[in-house]
PDB file of C-alpha atoms in Angstrom:
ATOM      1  CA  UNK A 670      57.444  26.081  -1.439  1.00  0.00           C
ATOM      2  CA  UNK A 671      55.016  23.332  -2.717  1.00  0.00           C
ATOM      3  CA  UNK A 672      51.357  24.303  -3.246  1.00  0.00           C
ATOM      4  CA  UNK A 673      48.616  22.190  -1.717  1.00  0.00           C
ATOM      5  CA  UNK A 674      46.467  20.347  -3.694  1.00  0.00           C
ATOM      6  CA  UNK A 675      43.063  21.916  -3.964  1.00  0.00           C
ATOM      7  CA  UNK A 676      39.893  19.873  -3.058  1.00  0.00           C
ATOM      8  CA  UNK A 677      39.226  16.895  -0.884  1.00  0.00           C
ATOM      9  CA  UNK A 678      41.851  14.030  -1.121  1.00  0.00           C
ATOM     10  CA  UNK A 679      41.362  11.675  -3.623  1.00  0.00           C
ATOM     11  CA  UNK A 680      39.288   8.318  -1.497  1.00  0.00           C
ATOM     12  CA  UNK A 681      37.670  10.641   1.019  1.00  0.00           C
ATOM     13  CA  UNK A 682      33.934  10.313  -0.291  1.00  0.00           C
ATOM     14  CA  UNK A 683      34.388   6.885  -0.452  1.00  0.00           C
ATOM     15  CA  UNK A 684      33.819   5.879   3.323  1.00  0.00           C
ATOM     16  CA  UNK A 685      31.817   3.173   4.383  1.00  0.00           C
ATOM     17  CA  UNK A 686      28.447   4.262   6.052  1.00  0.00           C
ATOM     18  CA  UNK A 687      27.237   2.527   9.007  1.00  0.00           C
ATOM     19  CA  UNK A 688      24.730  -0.197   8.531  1.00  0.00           C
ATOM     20  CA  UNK A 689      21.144   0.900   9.311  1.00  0.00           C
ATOM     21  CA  UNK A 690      19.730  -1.447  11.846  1.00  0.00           C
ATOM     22  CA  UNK A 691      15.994  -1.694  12.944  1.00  0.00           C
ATOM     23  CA  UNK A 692      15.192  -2.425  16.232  1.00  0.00           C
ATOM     24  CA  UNK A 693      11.289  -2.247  16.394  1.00  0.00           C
ATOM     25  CA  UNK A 694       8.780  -3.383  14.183  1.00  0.00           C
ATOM     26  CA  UNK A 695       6.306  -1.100  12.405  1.00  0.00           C
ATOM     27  CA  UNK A 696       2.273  -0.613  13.635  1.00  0.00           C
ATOM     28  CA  UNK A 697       1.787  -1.434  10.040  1.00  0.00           C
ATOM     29  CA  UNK A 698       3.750  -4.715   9.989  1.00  0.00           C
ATOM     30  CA  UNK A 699       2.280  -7.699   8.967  1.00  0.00           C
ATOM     31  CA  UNK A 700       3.971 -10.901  11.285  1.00  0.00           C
ATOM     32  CA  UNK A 701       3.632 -14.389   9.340  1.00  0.00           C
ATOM     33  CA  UNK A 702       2.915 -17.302  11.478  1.00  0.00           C
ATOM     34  CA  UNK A 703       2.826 -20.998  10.514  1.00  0.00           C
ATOM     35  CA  UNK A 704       0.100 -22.917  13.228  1.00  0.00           C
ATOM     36  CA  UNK A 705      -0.351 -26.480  13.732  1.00  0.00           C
ATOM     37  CA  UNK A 706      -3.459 -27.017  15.607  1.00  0.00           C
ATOM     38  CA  UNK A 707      -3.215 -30.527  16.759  1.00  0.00           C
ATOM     39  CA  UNK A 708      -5.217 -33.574  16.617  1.00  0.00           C
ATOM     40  CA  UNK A 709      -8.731 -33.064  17.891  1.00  0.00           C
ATOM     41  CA  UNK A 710      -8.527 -29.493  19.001  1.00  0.00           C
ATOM     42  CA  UNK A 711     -10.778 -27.036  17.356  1.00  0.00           C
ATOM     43  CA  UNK A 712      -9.525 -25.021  14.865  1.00  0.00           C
ATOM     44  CA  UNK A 713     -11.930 -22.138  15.136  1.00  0.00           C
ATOM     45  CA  UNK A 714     -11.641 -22.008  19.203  1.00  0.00           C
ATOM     46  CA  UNK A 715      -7.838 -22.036  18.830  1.00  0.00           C
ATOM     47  CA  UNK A 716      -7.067 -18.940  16.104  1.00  0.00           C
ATOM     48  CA  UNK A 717      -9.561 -17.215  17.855  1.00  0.00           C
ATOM     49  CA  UNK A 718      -8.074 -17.917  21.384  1.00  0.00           C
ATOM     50  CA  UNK A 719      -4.686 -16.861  19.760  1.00  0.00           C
ATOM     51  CA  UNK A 720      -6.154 -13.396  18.473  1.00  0.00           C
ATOM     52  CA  UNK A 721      -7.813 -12.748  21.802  1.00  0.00           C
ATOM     53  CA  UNK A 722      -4.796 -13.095  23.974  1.00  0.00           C
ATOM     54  CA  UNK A 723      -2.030 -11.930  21.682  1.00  0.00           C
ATOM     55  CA  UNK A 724      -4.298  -9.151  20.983  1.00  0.00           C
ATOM     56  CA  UNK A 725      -3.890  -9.056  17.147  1.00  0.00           C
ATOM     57  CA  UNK A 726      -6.037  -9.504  13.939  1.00  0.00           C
ATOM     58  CA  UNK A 727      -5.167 -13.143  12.112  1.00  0.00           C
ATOM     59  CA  UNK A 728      -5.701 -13.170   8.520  1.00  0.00           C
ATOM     60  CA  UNK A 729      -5.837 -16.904   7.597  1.00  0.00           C
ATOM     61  CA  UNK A 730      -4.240 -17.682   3.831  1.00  0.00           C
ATOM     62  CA  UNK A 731      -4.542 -21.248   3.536  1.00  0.00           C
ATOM     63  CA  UNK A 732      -4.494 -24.394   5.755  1.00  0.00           C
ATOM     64  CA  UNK A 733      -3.318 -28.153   4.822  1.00  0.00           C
ATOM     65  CA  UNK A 734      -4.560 -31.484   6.349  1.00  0.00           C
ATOM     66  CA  UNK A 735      -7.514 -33.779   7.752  1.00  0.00           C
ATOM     67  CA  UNK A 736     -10.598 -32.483  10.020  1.00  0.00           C
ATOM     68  CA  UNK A 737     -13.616 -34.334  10.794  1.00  0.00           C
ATOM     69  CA  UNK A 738     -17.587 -34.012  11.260  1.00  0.00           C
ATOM     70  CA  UNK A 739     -17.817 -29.915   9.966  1.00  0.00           C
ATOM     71  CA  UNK A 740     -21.072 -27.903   9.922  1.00  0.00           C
ATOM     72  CA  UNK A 741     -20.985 -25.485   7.027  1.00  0.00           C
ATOM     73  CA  UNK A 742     -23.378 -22.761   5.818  1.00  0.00           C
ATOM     74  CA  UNK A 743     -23.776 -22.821   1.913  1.00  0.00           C
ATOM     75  CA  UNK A 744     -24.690 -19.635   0.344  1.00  0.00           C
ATOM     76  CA  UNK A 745     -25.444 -21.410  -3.076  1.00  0.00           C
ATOM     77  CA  UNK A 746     -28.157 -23.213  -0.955  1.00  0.00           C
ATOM     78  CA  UNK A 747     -29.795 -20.290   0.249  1.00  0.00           C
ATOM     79  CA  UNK A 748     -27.894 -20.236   3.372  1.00  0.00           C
ATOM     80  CA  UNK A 749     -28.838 -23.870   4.611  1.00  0.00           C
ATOM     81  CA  UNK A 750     -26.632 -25.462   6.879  1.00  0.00           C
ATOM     82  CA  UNK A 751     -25.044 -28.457   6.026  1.00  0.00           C
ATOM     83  CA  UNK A 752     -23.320 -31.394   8.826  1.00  0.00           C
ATOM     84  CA  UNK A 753     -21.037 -33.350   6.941  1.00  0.00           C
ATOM     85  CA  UNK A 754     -19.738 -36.922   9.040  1.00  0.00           C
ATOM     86  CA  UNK A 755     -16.495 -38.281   8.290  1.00  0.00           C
ATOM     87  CA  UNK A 756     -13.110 -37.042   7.214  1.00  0.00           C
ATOM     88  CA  UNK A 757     -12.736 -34.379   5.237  1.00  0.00           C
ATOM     89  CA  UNK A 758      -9.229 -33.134   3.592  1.00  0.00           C
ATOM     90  CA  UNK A 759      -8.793 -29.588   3.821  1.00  0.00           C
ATOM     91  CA  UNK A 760      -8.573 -28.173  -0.132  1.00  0.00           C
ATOM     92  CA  UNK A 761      -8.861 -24.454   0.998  1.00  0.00           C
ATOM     93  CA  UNK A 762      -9.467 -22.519   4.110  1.00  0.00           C
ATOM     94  CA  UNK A 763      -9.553 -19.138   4.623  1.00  0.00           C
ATOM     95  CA  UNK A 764     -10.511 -16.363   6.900  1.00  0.00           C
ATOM     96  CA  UNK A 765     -10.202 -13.397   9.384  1.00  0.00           C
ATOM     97  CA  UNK A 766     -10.360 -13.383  13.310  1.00  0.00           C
ATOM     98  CA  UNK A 767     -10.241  -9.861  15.048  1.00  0.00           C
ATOM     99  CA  UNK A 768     -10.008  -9.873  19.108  1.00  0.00           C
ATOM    100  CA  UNK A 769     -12.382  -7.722  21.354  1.00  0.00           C
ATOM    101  CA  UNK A 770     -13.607  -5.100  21.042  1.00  0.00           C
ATOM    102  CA  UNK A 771     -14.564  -5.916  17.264  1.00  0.00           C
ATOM    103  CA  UNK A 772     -18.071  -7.663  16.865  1.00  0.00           C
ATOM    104  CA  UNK A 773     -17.694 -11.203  16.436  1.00  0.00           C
ATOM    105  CA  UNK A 774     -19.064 -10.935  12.606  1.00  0.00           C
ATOM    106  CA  UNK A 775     -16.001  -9.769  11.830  1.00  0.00           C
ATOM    107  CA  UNK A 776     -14.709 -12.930  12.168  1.00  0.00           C
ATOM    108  CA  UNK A 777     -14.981 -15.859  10.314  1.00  0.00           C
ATOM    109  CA  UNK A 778     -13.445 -19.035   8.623  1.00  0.00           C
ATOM    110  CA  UNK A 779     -14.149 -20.123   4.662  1.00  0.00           C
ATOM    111  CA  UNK A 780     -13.450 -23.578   4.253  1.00  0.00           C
ATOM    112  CA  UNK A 781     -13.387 -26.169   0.853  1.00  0.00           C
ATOM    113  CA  UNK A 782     -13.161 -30.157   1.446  1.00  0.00           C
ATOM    114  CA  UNK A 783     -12.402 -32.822  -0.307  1.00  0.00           C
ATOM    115  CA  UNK A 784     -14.470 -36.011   0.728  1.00  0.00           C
ATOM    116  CA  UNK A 785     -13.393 -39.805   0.357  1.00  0.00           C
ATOM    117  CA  UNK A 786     -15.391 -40.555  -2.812  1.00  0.00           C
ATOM    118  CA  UNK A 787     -14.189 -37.450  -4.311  1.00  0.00           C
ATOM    119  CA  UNK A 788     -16.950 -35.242  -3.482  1.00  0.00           C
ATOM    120  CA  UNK A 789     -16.311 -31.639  -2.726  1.00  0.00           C
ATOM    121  CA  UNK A 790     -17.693 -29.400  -0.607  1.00  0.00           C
ATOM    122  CA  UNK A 791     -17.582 -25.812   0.766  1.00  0.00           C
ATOM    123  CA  UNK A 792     -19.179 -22.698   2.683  1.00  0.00           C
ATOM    124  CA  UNK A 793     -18.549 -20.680   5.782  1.00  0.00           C
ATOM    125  CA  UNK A 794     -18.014 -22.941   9.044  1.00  0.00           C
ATOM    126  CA  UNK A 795     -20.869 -22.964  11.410  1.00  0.00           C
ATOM    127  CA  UNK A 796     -19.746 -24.221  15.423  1.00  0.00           C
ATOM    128  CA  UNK A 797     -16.705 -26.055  15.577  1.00  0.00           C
ATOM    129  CA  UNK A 798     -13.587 -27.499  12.957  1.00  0.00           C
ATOM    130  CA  UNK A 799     -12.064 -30.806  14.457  1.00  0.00           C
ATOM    131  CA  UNK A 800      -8.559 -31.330  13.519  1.00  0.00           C
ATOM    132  CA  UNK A 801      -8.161 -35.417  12.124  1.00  0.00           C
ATOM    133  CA  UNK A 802      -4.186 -34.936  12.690  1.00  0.00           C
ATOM    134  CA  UNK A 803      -2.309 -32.414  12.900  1.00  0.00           C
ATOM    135  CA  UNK A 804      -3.249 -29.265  10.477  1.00  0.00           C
ATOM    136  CA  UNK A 805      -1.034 -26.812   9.644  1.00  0.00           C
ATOM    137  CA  UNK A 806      -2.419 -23.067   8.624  1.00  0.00           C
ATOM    138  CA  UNK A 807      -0.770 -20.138   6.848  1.00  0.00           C
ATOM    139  CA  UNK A 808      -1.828 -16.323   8.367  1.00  0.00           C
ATOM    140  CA  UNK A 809      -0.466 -13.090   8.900  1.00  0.00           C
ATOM    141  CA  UNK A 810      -1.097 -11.302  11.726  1.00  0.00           C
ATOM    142  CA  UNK A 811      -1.672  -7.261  12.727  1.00  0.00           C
ATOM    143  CA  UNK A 812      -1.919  -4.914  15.030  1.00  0.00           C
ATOM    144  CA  UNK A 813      -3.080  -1.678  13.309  1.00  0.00           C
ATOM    145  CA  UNK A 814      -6.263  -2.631  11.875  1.00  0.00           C
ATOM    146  CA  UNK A 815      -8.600   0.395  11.493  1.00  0.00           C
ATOM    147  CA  UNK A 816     -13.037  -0.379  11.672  1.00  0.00           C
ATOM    148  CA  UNK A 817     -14.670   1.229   9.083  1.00  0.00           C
ATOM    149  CA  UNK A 818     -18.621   1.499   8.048  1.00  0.00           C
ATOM    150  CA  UNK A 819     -19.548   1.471   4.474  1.00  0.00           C
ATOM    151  CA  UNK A 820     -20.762   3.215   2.363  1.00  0.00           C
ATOM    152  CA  UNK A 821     -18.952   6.033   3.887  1.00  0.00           C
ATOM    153  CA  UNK A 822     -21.475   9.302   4.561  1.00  0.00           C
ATOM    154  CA  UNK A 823     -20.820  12.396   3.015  1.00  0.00           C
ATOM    155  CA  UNK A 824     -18.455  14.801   5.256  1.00  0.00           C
ATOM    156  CA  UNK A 825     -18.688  18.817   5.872  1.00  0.00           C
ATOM    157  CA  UNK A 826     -16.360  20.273   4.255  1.00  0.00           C
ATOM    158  CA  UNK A 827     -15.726  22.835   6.803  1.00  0.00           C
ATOM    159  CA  UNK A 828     -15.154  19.823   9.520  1.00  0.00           C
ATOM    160  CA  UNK A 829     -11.514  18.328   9.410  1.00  0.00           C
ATOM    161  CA  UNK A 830     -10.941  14.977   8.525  1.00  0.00           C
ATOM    162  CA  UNK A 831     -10.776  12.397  11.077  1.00  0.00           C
ATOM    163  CA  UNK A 832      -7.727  10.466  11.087  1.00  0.00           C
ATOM    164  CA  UNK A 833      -5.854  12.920   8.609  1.00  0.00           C
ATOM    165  CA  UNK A 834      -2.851  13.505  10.797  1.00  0.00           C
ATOM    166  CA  UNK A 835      -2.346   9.094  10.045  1.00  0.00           C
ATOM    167  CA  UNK A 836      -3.024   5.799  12.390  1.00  0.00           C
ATOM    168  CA  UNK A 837      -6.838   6.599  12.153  1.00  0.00           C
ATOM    169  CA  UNK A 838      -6.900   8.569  15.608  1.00  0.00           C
ATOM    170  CA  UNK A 839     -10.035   9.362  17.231  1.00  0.00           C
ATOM    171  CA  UNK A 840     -10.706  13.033  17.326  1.00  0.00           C
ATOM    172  CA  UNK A 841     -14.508  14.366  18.024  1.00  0.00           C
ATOM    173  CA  UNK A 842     -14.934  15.640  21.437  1.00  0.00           C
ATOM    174  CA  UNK A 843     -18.231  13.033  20.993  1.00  0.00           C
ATOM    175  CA  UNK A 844     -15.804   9.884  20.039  1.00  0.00           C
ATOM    176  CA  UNK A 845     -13.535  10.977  23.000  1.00  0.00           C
ATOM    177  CA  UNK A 846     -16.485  11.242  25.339  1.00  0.00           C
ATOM    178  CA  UNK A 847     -17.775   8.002  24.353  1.00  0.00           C
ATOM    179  CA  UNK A 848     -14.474   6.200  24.864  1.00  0.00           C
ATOM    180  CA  UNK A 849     -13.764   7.518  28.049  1.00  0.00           C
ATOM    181  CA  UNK A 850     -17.190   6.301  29.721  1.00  0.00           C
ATOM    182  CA  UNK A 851     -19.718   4.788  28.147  1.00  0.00           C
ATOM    183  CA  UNK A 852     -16.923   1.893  26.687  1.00  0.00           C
ATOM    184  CA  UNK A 853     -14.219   2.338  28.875  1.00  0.00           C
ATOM    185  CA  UNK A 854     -14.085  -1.262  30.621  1.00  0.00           C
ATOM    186  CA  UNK A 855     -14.547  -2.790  26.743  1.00  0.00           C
ATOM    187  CA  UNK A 856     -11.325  -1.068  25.945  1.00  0.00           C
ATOM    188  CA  UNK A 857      -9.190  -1.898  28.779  1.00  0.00           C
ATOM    189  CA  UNK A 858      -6.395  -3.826  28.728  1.00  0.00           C
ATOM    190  CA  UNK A 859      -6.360  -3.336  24.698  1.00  0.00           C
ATOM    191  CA  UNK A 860      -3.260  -3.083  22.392  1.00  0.00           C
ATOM    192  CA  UNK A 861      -2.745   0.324  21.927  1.00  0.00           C
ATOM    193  CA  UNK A 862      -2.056  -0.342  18.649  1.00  0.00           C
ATOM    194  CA  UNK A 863      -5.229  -1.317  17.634  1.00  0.00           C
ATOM    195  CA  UNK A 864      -7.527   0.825  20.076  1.00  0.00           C
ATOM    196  CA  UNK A 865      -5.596   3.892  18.450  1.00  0.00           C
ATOM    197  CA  UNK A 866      -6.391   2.615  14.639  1.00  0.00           C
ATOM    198  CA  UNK A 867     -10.213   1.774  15.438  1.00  0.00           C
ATOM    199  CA  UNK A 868     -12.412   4.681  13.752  1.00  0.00           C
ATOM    200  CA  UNK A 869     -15.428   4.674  16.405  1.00  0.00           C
ATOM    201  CA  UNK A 870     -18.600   6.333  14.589  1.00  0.00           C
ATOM    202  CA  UNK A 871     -20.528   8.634  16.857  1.00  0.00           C
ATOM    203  CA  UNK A 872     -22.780   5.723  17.852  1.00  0.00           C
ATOM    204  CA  UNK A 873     -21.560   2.277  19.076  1.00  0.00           C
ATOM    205  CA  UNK A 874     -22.451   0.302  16.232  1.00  0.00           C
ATOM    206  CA  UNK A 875     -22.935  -3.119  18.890  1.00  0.00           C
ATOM    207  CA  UNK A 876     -25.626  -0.828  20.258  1.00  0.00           C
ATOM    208  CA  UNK A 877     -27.401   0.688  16.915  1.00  0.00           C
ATOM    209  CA  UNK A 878     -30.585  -1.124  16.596  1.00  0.00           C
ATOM    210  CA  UNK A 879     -32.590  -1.721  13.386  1.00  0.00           C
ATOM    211  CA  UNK A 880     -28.687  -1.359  10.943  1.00  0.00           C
ATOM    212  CA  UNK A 881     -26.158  -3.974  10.855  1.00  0.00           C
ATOM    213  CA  UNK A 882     -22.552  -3.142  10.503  1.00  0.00           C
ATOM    214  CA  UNK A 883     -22.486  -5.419   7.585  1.00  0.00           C
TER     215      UNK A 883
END
């Protein structure tokens, strides 16, 4: 009689595994888009309109081409507002835009221009951004953005921490009363997605006079 080889055959740990395939994107993900805004649309209407109704956060990285007659707010000139005629070439632009419910401080656009003399010019846009051609602009967007108030106020340690289980979930029976009246038609029809992520203090902070959220 022959004796059987001992072991697993020689080639057996060598199968090929199935590919691992992905079919839905993470609440973390971050979706790159690449807008043209055409000629003589606002720029600042149309992101927004795009965040509102898409219901996602747009983080703008940069933006090429030609806009004309821009109102801008210079910080160096202690906050004076500037309204510059002409065309201006975009050098740099820049910004956030967050759909309802988030205040509408939380969004805004940073832009840099280049003028025909070779002037240049910058500060935060103030009314409207008319495209001169078609401009092209560079974001991300997001779903799972989470509100947060600094400084953040010292916690009891006996209390658990809100959020800890992950996605920033609301959990005081105070949060959860507040949400389901006193803001319930502000939150409806919102991405769950982002209405789970939002960290609500115990106050509304549209509604908390004499302290801005900024």
């Amino acid at each position: 009689m022959t004796r059987r080889p001992r072991g697993r055959p020689a080639g057996s740990k060598n199968k090929p595994k199935p590919p691992i395939i992905i079919t839905r994107d993470s609440a973390n993900a971050l979706k790159t888009h690449v807008m043209e805004v055409a000629d003589g649309c606002d720029i600042v209407e149309s992101v927004s309109n795009f965040a509102r109704r898409r219901q996602r956060g747009v983080c703008i990285m940069s933006g090429t081409g030609t806009v004309t007659n821009v109102t801008l707010r210079q910080p160096a000139s202690s906050g004076a507002v500037v309204s510059l005629h002409g065309r201006f070439e975009i050098l740099s632009l820049a910004g956030s835009f967050l759909p309802p419910p988030a205040p509408p401080a939380a969004s805004g656009l940073t832009i840099y221009l280049a003028g025909g003399q070779g002037q240049v010019v910058g500060g935060s846009v103030v009314g409207t951004l008319i495209a001169s051609g078609p401009v092209v602009i560079m974001s991300a967007s997001f779903s799972n953005a989470a509100y947060e108030r600094l400084p953040l106020e010292e916690e009891d340690p006996s209390m658990p921490l809100q959020g800890s289980g992950g996605g920033g979930s609301i959990g005081s029976p105070q949060q959860q009363q507040m949400l389901g009246d006193a803001t319930a038609p502000l939150f409806h029809g919102l991405n769950p997605n982002l209405l789970n992520s939002v960290q609500m203090p115990t106050e509304a902070f549209w509604n908390t006079p004499g302290r801005s959220p900024y």
